[in-house]
Coordinates of C-alpha atoms in Angstrom, one line a residue:
M1 CA 104.6 -122.1 -158.9
K2 CA 107.9 -120.2 -159.9
A3 CA 107.6 -121.3 -162.9
R4 CA 104.1 -119.8 -163.5
F5 CA 105.4 -116.8 -161.8
L6 CA 108.0 -116.5 -164.8
I7 CA 105.7 -117.6 -167.4
G8 CA 103.4 -114.6 -166.3
L9 CA 106.3 -111.8 -165.9
A10 CA 106.8 -113.5 -169.9
L11 CA 103.5 -112.6 -171.0
L12 CA 103.3 -109.2 -169.6
A13 CA 106.1 -108.3 -170.9
L14 CA 105.3 -109.6 -174.2
F15 CA 101.9 -107.7 -174.2
T16 CA 103.5 -104.5 -173.7
L17 CA 105.5 -105.2 -176.7
S18 CA 103.1 -106.2 -179.2
A19 CA 100.4 -103.6 -177.8
C20 CA 103.0 -100.9 -179.6
D21 CA 102.7 -102.7 -182.8
E22 CA 100.2 -101.3 -185.1
N23 CA 99.7 -104.9 -186.8
T24 CA 97.2 -106.7 -184.0
Q25 CA 95.5 -109.2 -185.4
D26 CA 97.8 -112.1 -185.0
L27 CA 98.3 -111.1 -181.4
G28 CA 97.0 -114.0 -179.4
S29 CA 98.9 -116.6 -181.8
S30 CA 102.3 -114.8 -181.3
L31 CA 101.7 -115.3 -177.9
T32 CA 100.7 -118.1 -177.3
T33 CA 103.9 -119.4 -179.8
R34 CA 106.0 -117.5 -177.5
V35 CA 105.1 -118.5 -174.2
D36 CA 105.5 -121.9 -175.5
K37 CA 108.7 -121.8 -176.2
L38 CA 110.1 -120.8 -172.7
N39 CA 111.7 -123.5 -170.9
V40 CA 112.3 -123.5 -167.2
S41 CA 114.9 -126.2 -165.0
N42 CA 116.4 -126.4 -161.8
Q43 CA 119.7 -128.3 -161.0
V44 CA 121.4 -128.4 -157.6
F45 CA 125.1 -127.5 -157.2
Q46 CA 127.5 -128.8 -154.1
V47 CA 128.7 -126.0 -152.3
T48 CA 132.0 -126.5 -150.7
S49 CA 133.2 -125.0 -147.3
R50 CA 135.8 -124.4 -144.2
S51 CA 136.3 -122.6 -141.6
V52 CA 138.7 -119.5 -141.6
A53 CA 139.7 -117.5 -139.1
A54 CA 138.5 -113.8 -138.4
G55 CA 141.6 -112.2 -137.4
E56 CA 141.3 -108.8 -136.3
V57 CA 138.6 -106.9 -137.0
W58 CA 138.0 -103.0 -136.9
S59 CA 136.8 -102.5 -133.1
R60 CA 133.7 -99.7 -134.9
N61 CA 131.2 -100.2 -131.8
N62 CA 129.6 -98.2 -129.1
V63 CA 130.0 -100.9 -126.5
G64 CA 132.5 -102.6 -124.3
Y65 CA 133.1 -106.4 -123.4
L66 CA 134.4 -106.9 -119.9
G67 CA 135.8 -110.1 -118.4
C68 CA 136.8 -113.6 -119.3
L69 CA 134.8 -116.7 -120.7
K70 CA 135.2 -120.2 -121.6
D71 CA 132.5 -121.2 -123.9
P72 CA 131.2 -124.5 -122.8
E73 CA 130.5 -126.0 -126.6
T74 CA 134.5 -125.5 -127.3
G75 CA 136.1 -125.2 -124.4
S76 CA 137.6 -121.8 -126.2
F77 CA 138.5 -119.2 -123.7
I78 CA 137.9 -115.2 -125.1
K79 CA 139.0 -112.3 -122.6
S80 CA 138.4 -108.5 -123.2
G81 CA 138.9 -105.0 -121.8
F82 CA 137.4 -101.8 -123.3
M83 CA 138.6 -98.3 -123.6
S84 CA 136.3 -95.4 -123.7
Q85 CA 136.0 -91.7 -123.7
F86 CA 133.7 -89.5 -122.5
H87 CA 130.8 -86.9 -123.8
L88 CA 130.2 -83.8 -122.6
L89 CA 127.5 -81.3 -124.6
D90 CA 128.0 -78.4 -126.6
N91 CA 129.1 -75.6 -123.9
F92 CA 128.9 -78.0 -121.2
Q93 CA 128.1 -76.2 -118.1
M94 CA 128.0 -77.0 -114.2
I95 CA 126.7 -74.9 -111.4
E96 CA 127.7 -71.8 -110.0
E97 CA 131.2 -72.1 -108.5
S98 CA 129.2 -69.3 -105.1
D99 CA 126.8 -71.8 -104.9
I100 CA 129.2 -75.0 -104.3
V101 CA 129.1 -75.5 -99.7
S102 CA 132.1 -79.1 -100.3
R103 CA 135.6 -77.0 -99.9
D104 CA 138.8 -77.8 -98.2
E105 CA 140.1 -75.8 -95.3
N106 CA 141.3 -73.2 -97.7
G107 CA 138.0 -72.3 -99.3
A108 CA 138.8 -73.8 -102.7
V109 CA 135.8 -76.1 -104.1
E110 CA 136.1 -80.2 -104.1
A111 CA 134.4 -83.3 -104.8
D112 CA 132.8 -85.4 -101.6
S113 CA 133.4 -88.1 -103.6
C114 CA 134.0 -89.5 -107.4
E115 CA 133.3 -92.7 -109.2
I116 CA 133.3 -94.3 -112.4
R117 CA 130.2 -96.4 -112.8
L118 CA 130.3 -98.8 -115.7
F119 CA 126.4 -99.9 -116.4
Y120 CA 126.2 -102.8 -118.6
G121 CA 123.1 -104.7 -120.5
N122 CA 123.7 -108.1 -121.7
M123 CA 125.5 -110.6 -119.1
Y124 CA 127.6 -114.2 -120.2
G125 CA 128.2 -116.4 -118.3
D126 CA 128.2 -116.4 -114.4
S127 CA 126.7 -113.6 -112.0
L128 CA 128.5 -114.6 -109.0
A129 CA 131.8 -115.3 -110.5
T130 CA 134.4 -113.4 -108.6
M131 CA 136.5 -111.0 -111.3
K132 CA 139.2 -108.3 -111.4
L133 CA 139.3 -105.6 -113.5
T134 CA 142.1 -102.8 -113.6
A135 CA 141.4 -99.1 -114.7
Y136 CA 143.9 -97.2 -116.5
E137 CA 143.7 -93.3 -117.1
L138 CA 145.1 -92.5 -120.7
D139 CA 147.7 -90.3 -121.5
H140 CA 147.0 -89.0 -124.5
P141 CA 143.5 -89.7 -126.4
M142 CA 143.3 -92.1 -128.9
T143 CA 141.8 -90.1 -132.1
E144 CA 138.5 -90.8 -134.8
D145 CA 141.0 -90.6 -138.0
Q146 CA 142.5 -94.1 -137.0
K147 CA 141.0 -97.2 -137.4
Y148 CA 141.6 -99.6 -134.0
N149 CA 141.2 -102.9 -134.6
T150 CA 140.2 -105.9 -131.7
N151 CA 144.1 -106.5 -131.5
F152 CA 144.8 -103.2 -130.4
D153 CA 146.1 -102.3 -127.0
P154 CA 146.6 -99.4 -125.7
I155 CA 148.9 -100.5 -122.7
S156 CA 151.4 -101.3 -125.1
E157 CA 151.0 -98.8 -127.8
G158 CA 151.8 -96.6 -125.1
Y159 CA 148.5 -94.9 -124.4
I160 CA 148.6 -95.3 -120.9
R161 CA 149.9 -92.3 -118.1
T162 CA 152.7 -94.1 -116.6
D163 CA 151.8 -91.8 -113.3
G164 CA 148.1 -91.8 -113.9
I165 CA 145.4 -93.5 -111.8
R166 CA 145.8 -97.3 -112.0
K167 CA 142.6 -98.9 -109.8
D168 CA 142.3 -102.4 -108.9
V169 CA 138.6 -103.4 -108.3
A170 CA 137.4 -106.6 -107.5
Y171 CA 133.6 -107.3 -108.4
T172 CA 130.8 -109.5 -109.4
L173 CA 128.5 -108.8 -112.2
I174 CA 125.5 -109.6 -109.3
N175 CA 126.7 -106.8 -107.0
F176 CA 125.4 -107.9 -103.6
T177 CA 126.9 -105.1 -101.8
D178 CA 125.2 -102.1 -103.7
N179 CA 122.7 -100.7 -101.4
N180 CA 121.0 -99.0 -104.6
R181 CA 120.1 -102.5 -106.1
T182 CA 116.1 -102.3 -104.7
D183 CA 115.8 -98.8 -106.7
K184 CA 113.3 -99.7 -109.1
D185 CA 115.3 -97.1 -111.9
Y186 CA 118.5 -99.2 -110.6
G187 CA 121.1 -100.5 -113.5
N188 CA 123.8 -103.1 -113.3
N189 CA 127.1 -101.9 -112.9
I190 CA 130.6 -101.9 -112.4
C191 CA 131.5 -99.4 -109.6
V192 CA 135.9 -98.1 -109.6
K193 CA 135.6 -95.5 -106.9
L194 CA 138.1 -92.7 -107.4
N195 CA 138.5 -91.3 -104.0
E196 CA 142.3 -91.2 -103.2
P197 CA 144.8 -88.4 -104.0
Y198 CA 145.3 -87.5 -107.1
T199 CA 147.9 -85.7 -109.2
D200 CA 147.8 -84.4 -112.5
K201 CA 150.5 -84.0 -115.1
N202 CA 151.7 -80.7 -114.0
G203 CA 152.2 -82.3 -110.7
V204 CA 148.9 -80.1 -108.8
T205 CA 147.6 -83.0 -105.6
Y206 CA 143.5 -82.9 -105.2
S207 CA 141.9 -84.4 -102.9
N208 CA 140.3 -86.9 -105.2
F209 CA 139.7 -87.1 -108.8
G210 CA 136.6 -85.6 -109.3
T211 CA 138.4 -82.8 -107.3
Y212 CA 140.8 -82.5 -110.1
L213 CA 137.4 -82.3 -112.6
M214 CA 135.5 -79.4 -110.9
R215 CA 138.9 -77.2 -110.3
C216 CA 139.4 -77.8 -114.3
Y217 CA 136.2 -76.6 -115.1
Y218 CA 136.1 -73.6 -112.7
Y219 CA 139.7 -72.4 -113.8
H220 CA 139.8 -73.2 -117.5
P221 CA 135.8 -73.3 -118.2
E222 CA 137.3 -73.3 -122.6
Y223 CA 138.7 -77.3 -121.9
F224 CA 135.0 -78.1 -121.4
K225 CA 133.9 -76.3 -124.9
N226 CA 133.0 -79.9 -126.2
S227 CA 134.4 -83.5 -125.6
I228 CA 137.1 -82.7 -128.0
T229 CA 138.9 -80.1 -125.7
F230 CA 137.5 -81.8 -122.7
M231 CA 139.6 -85.3 -124.1
K232 CA 142.7 -83.1 -124.7
N233 CA 143.0 -81.0 -122.0
V234 CA 140.9 -83.4 -119.1
V235 CA 140.3 -86.6 -119.6
P236 CA 141.6 -88.4 -122.3
G237 CA 139.8 -92.1 -121.8
F238 CA 140.3 -94.7 -119.4
Y239 CA 141.0 -98.3 -120.1
F240 CA 139.5 -101.2 -118.2
V241 CA 141.6 -104.3 -118.4
H242 CA 140.4 -107.8 -117.2
S243 CA 143.1 -108.5 -114.6
G244 CA 141.7 -111.9 -112.9
G245 CA 138.8 -114.2 -112.5
I246 CA 137.3 -116.3 -115.3
G247 CA 133.5 -116.7 -115.5
S248 CA 131.4 -113.8 -117.1
M249 CA 131.8 -111.5 -119.4
A250 CA 130.0 -107.9 -119.3
Q251 CA 129.0 -105.5 -122.0
V252 CA 129.0 -102.6 -121.3
V253 CA 126.7 -99.6 -122.9
F254 CA 127.4 -97.2 -120.1
P255 CA 130.2 -95.9 -118.9
Q256 CA 129.8 -93.0 -116.9
I257 CA 132.0 -90.8 -114.1
N258 CA 130.2 -89.3 -111.5
L259 CA 131.3 -86.7 -108.9
F260 CA 129.6 -85.5 -105.7
Y261 CA 128.9 -82.4 -104.0
R262 CA 126.8 -80.2 -101.6
V263 CA 125.7 -77.1 -102.7
H264 CA 122.8 -74.2 -101.2
S265 CA 119.6 -75.1 -102.4
A266 CA 117.1 -72.1 -101.1
D267 CA 117.8 -72.1 -97.3
T268 CA 119.1 -75.6 -96.9
I269 CA 122.5 -77.6 -98.1
A270 CA 121.6 -80.5 -100.8
N271 CA 123.4 -82.9 -102.5
A272 CA 124.2 -82.7 -106.1
F273 CA 126.5 -84.8 -109.0
T274 CA 127.6 -84.0 -112.2
V275 CA 127.7 -86.8 -115.0
F276 CA 130.1 -87.3 -117.8
T277 CA 129.3 -90.6 -119.6
G278 CA 130.8 -92.8 -122.5
S279 CA 128.3 -92.4 -125.4
E280 CA 128.0 -93.4 -129.5
E281 CA 129.2 -89.7 -130.1
V282 CA 132.9 -90.1 -128.4
L283 CA 135.3 -93.4 -129.4
Q284 CA 135.3 -96.8 -127.8
T285 CA 137.1 -99.7 -128.6
C286 CA 137.5 -103.5 -127.5
H287 CA 140.5 -105.5 -126.8
I288 CA 139.7 -108.9 -127.8
Q289 CA 141.9 -112.3 -126.7
N290 CA 140.9 -115.6 -127.9
D291 CA 142.4 -118.2 -127.0
Q292 CA 144.3 -118.8 -130.5
S293 CA 145.1 -122.9 -130.0
L294 CA 142.1 -123.5 -129.7
I295 CA 140.5 -121.3 -132.3
D296 CA 143.3 -123.2 -134.7
D297 CA 142.0 -126.6 -133.9
M298 CA 138.6 -125.3 -134.7
I299 CA 139.0 -124.2 -137.9
A300 CA 141.2 -127.8 -138.7
D301 CA 138.0 -129.4 -137.5
N302 CA 136.6 -130.5 -141.2
S303 CA 133.2 -132.2 -139.6
C304 CA 131.7 -128.7 -139.5
T305 CA 132.4 -124.9 -140.1
Y306 CA 131.9 -122.1 -137.7
L307 CA 130.9 -119.2 -137.0
K308 CA 132.1 -117.6 -134.2
T309 CA 132.8 -114.3 -132.2
P310 CA 134.0 -111.7 -131.7
S311 CA 136.8 -111.6 -134.0
G312 CA 136.8 -115.4 -133.6
I313 CA 136.3 -117.9 -136.9
Y314 CA 133.9 -117.4 -139.9
T315 CA 132.8 -119.4 -142.7
E316 CA 134.4 -119.7 -146.2
L317 CA 132.3 -121.1 -149.3
T318 CA 133.5 -121.7 -152.7
L319 CA 130.9 -121.0 -155.2
P320 CA 130.6 -123.7 -158.1
I321 CA 130.6 -121.2 -160.7
D322 CA 132.1 -122.6 -163.6
E323 CA 129.6 -125.6 -162.9
I324 CA 125.9 -123.6 -162.5
Y325 CA 127.5 -121.7 -166.2
S326 CA 128.4 -125.1 -168.1
G327 CA 126.0 -125.3 -170.9
H328 CA 124.0 -123.0 -170.0
D329 CA 125.5 -120.1 -171.6
N330 CA 122.4 -118.8 -173.4
D331 CA 120.3 -119.1 -170.1
T332 CA 119.2 -115.9 -167.8
I333 CA 119.7 -117.8 -164.0
N334 CA 116.6 -116.8 -162.1
S335 CA 117.3 -118.0 -158.9
A336 CA 120.2 -119.1 -156.6
K337 CA 119.1 -120.7 -153.1
L338 CA 121.0 -121.7 -150.5
V339 CA 120.5 -122.5 -146.9
L340 CA 122.9 -123.3 -144.5
K341 CA 121.8 -125.8 -141.5
R342 CA 123.0 -125.4 -138.0
L343 CA 124.6 -128.4 -136.1
N344 CA 122.8 -128.2 -132.7
N345 CA 125.1 -127.9 -129.3
D346 CA 126.2 -131.0 -128.2
V347 CA 127.6 -130.0 -124.7
P348 CA 124.5 -128.2 -122.9
S349 CA 124.9 -126.0 -121.0
Q350 CA 123.1 -122.7 -118.8
W351 CA 126.0 -120.9 -119.7
S352 CA 126.5 -121.3 -123.4
L353 CA 127.4 -118.9 -125.6
G354 CA 124.4 -117.2 -128.0
I355 CA 123.8 -118.3 -131.7
P356 CA 124.7 -115.4 -134.4
S357 CA 121.5 -113.6 -135.1
H358 CA 122.6 -112.3 -138.5
V359 CA 125.2 -113.0 -141.0
L360 CA 126.5 -111.1 -144.3
M361 CA 127.6 -112.9 -147.4
V362 CA 130.6 -111.2 -149.0
A363 CA 133.0 -112.0 -151.6
S364 CA 136.0 -112.5 -150.1
D365 CA 138.4 -110.3 -151.8
S366 CA 135.5 -107.7 -150.5
L367 CA 135.5 -108.2 -147.3
T368 CA 137.9 -105.9 -145.9
T369 CA 136.8 -103.0 -148.3
F370 CA 132.9 -103.9 -147.0
F371 CA 133.5 -102.9 -143.6
N372 CA 136.3 -100.1 -144.0
Q373 CA 134.2 -98.2 -146.3
Q374 CA 131.2 -98.6 -144.1
Q375 CA 129.1 -100.1 -146.7
L376 CA 125.9 -101.7 -146.7
A377 CA 124.0 -105.0 -148.0
D378 CA 122.9 -104.6 -151.8
N379 CA 120.9 -107.9 -152.5
K380 CA 123.2 -107.9 -155.9
E381 CA 127.0 -108.4 -154.8
T382 CA 126.5 -108.3 -150.4
Y383 CA 123.2 -110.3 -148.5
M384 CA 122.0 -110.5 -145.3
A385 CA 120.4 -113.6 -143.7
S386 CA 119.2 -113.6 -140.2
Y387 CA 118.9 -116.7 -138.2
S388 CA 115.6 -119.0 -138.3
S389 CA 114.7 -121.5 -135.7
S390 CA 112.2 -122.8 -137.7
I391 CA 115.0 -124.3 -140.0
N392 CA 117.3 -124.3 -137.5
G393 CA 119.7 -122.0 -139.6
Y394 CA 120.4 -119.1 -142.5
T395 CA 118.5 -119.0 -146.0
F396 CA 119.8 -117.0 -148.5
N397 CA 116.6 -117.4 -151.2
N398 CA 118.3 -115.7 -154.6
I399 CA 121.9 -114.7 -154.7
S400 CA 122.0 -115.1 -158.2
G401 CA 123.4 -111.5 -158.6
L402 CA 126.4 -112.5 -156.5
V403 CA 127.2 -116.1 -159.2
S404 CA 126.7 -113.5 -162.3
H405 CA 128.9 -111.2 -160.6
L406 CA 131.5 -113.3 -159.7
A407 CA 131.3 -115.5 -163.5
L408 CA 131.8 -111.7 -164.7
I409 CA 134.8 -110.5 -163.1
K410 CA 136.5 -114.2 -163.8
K411 CA 135.2 -113.3 -167.4
A412 CA 137.2 -110.6 -167.6
G413 CA 140.1 -111.0 -165.9
L414 CA 140.9 -113.8 -168.5
A415 CA 140.2 -111.2 -171.2
S416 CA 143.4 -109.3 -170.3
N417 CA 145.2 -112.2 -168.9
P418 CA 144.9 -116.0 -169.2
N419 CA 146.5 -116.3 -165.9
W420 CA 144.2 -114.2 -164.0
V421 CA 142.3 -117.9 -162.1
S422 CA 145.6 -118.9 -160.4
E423 CA 147.0 -115.5 -159.5
H424 CA 143.2 -114.4 -157.9
P425 CA 142.3 -118.2 -155.7
N426 CA 139.5 -116.6 -154.0
W427 CA 137.7 -115.3 -157.0
N428 CA 134.8 -117.9 -156.4
K429 CA 134.9 -117.7 -152.4
V430 CA 132.4 -116.0 -150.2
I431 CA 132.7 -115.3 -146.9
L432 CA 129.8 -115.5 -144.1
V433 CA 130.5 -113.0 -141.5
P434 CA 128.1 -112.4 -138.4
I435 CA 127.3 -108.9 -138.4
T436 CA 125.6 -106.6 -136.0
P437 CA 122.9 -104.4 -138.8
S438 CA 121.5 -101.2 -137.5
Y439 CA 118.2 -99.8 -138.4
R440 CA 116.1 -96.1 -138.8
T441 CA 112.5 -96.4 -138.6
Y442 CA 110.5 -93.8 -139.8
T443 CA 106.6 -93.5 -139.1
N444 CA 104.3 -91.6 -141.5
Y445 CA 101.4 -89.6 -140.8
Y446 CA 99.2 -92.6 -140.9
G447 CA 101.6 -94.2 -137.7
S448 CA 102.7 -96.8 -141.2
S449 CA 106.4 -97.4 -140.0
T450 CA 109.2 -98.9 -142.3
S451 CA 112.7 -99.2 -141.2
T452 CA 115.5 -98.8 -143.0
L453 CA 119.3 -100.6 -143.1
T454 CA 121.6 -97.9 -142.1
G455 CA 124.7 -99.7 -141.0
I456 CA 126.4 -102.7 -140.8
T457 CA 129.2 -103.4 -138.0
Y458 CA 130.8 -106.8 -137.3
D459 CA 129.0 -108.7 -134.2
M460 CA 130.7 -107.8 -131.5
S461 CA 128.7 -109.8 -129.1
L462 CA 129.8 -112.9 -127.7
S463 CA 128.3 -115.5 -130.3
S464 CA 129.3 -119.2 -131.4
T465 CA 127.6 -122.0 -133.8
R466 CA 128.5 -125.0 -135.9
L467 CA 127.2 -125.3 -139.6
V468 CA 126.6 -128.1 -141.5
G469 CA 130.0 -128.1 -144.2
G470 CA 133.6 -128.9 -144.1
S471 CA 133.2 -132.6 -145.0
T472 CA 129.7 -132.6 -145.8
P473 CA 128.5 -130.8 -149.2
I474 CA 126.1 -127.9 -149.2
E475 CA 123.4 -127.9 -151.6
M476 CA 122.5 -124.8 -153.8
T477 CA 119.5 -124.8 -156.1
V478 CA 119.6 -123.1 -159.3
I479 CA 116.5 -122.2 -161.4
Y480 CA 117.5 -121.5 -164.9
S481 CA 114.9 -120.0 -167.7
K482 CA 115.4 -119.6 -171.7
F483 CA 113.3 -119.6 -174.5
N484 CA 113.9 -122.1 -177.4
E485 CA 114.1 -121.5 -181.0

């Protein structure tokens, strides 16, 4: 089928060229002769693979992971905490101070209560597992102009306010004690109460953290001009650390500070609240801790290769570039197809981690640059593939552009330096990285929608799978074409 397609393309190209020639009397015979000389062939090559440590990756995401979990398949532990800042709209405004009923004995406004709610979407593991977190107040904000990797710990890096909030909370993800669970719009969350007396950096003590926020606003409204002034002067952020328990992990998508108070409403007194949220407009980072000894054991396992996130294990492929071009110097590489099959989990469990949904293929030496420069897959030098249950794996239908690119890099390197290959041992190696792609959807006047890839980040979800590889070579099919003289 592919050969007929190539012949069709050749016919179209030759017809176009010939149509420009004023002498057309021999058109039919020249076309037949040319097509008859087109030779299409294919060859199968072996690709070797191995597992490699992901190391620490850029924690650029808008979700936080909190908890500690054991992967049933591999027996490895993963623990995570996260830092979140809080966003407010430009020129943020609260209710008029004169309308507030909640006041202390001196007549100053105060909050009746305050809390942080960590709303989570996905969760992993046992929702009944008893866990513990510690919430720390930051001393100063982490800044957007710095890249924070998954090994960045705000505690050891000196970001925690030594005399600030340090609140321990025991919780279960099912949270049976929450009286609002029956509400139709209830969102699963972990609650951190902040109702104890709070002392700010100037030594002023308030009835609770919410009272501090309210008085900051009414005494210094300029601090609430935007998220930056708010972080610099009021709330630099909070760091939520897993401090006890094994069995669950929450994917926190919406951290939220709530402060509650009473106000005058017509002729009655009503309850009111103000919300400050963590969102993609402000910084969130994860501190991931893997069981490194077990990670090392998995990397050494040559019976397969692994894809494990977050910040766990990638699969490295060595492409047979020299073999592909051997004897085909004058051929065109039309297609290079690679199928990566998954090995089924042989330790079934209701707590098993998911399969990475998308993977990126990128040249080994370009991996860091790709993510640091926030590049997109171009189907020339970088390629995406999604998991397919029908083949139980990932298919890269045509990476011929990458094959040609690596061959050209080697050729250019050798032209200037005969020792180039030994000095660049990764020149023919690519990395498979689990990723999270972002898309923007456009809908036209007629209602038709198209999606455009807008971003690629490291997959920070909990996932793990084994691929056929290691001691078992992977097959890559290459299709060539050329015109015989």
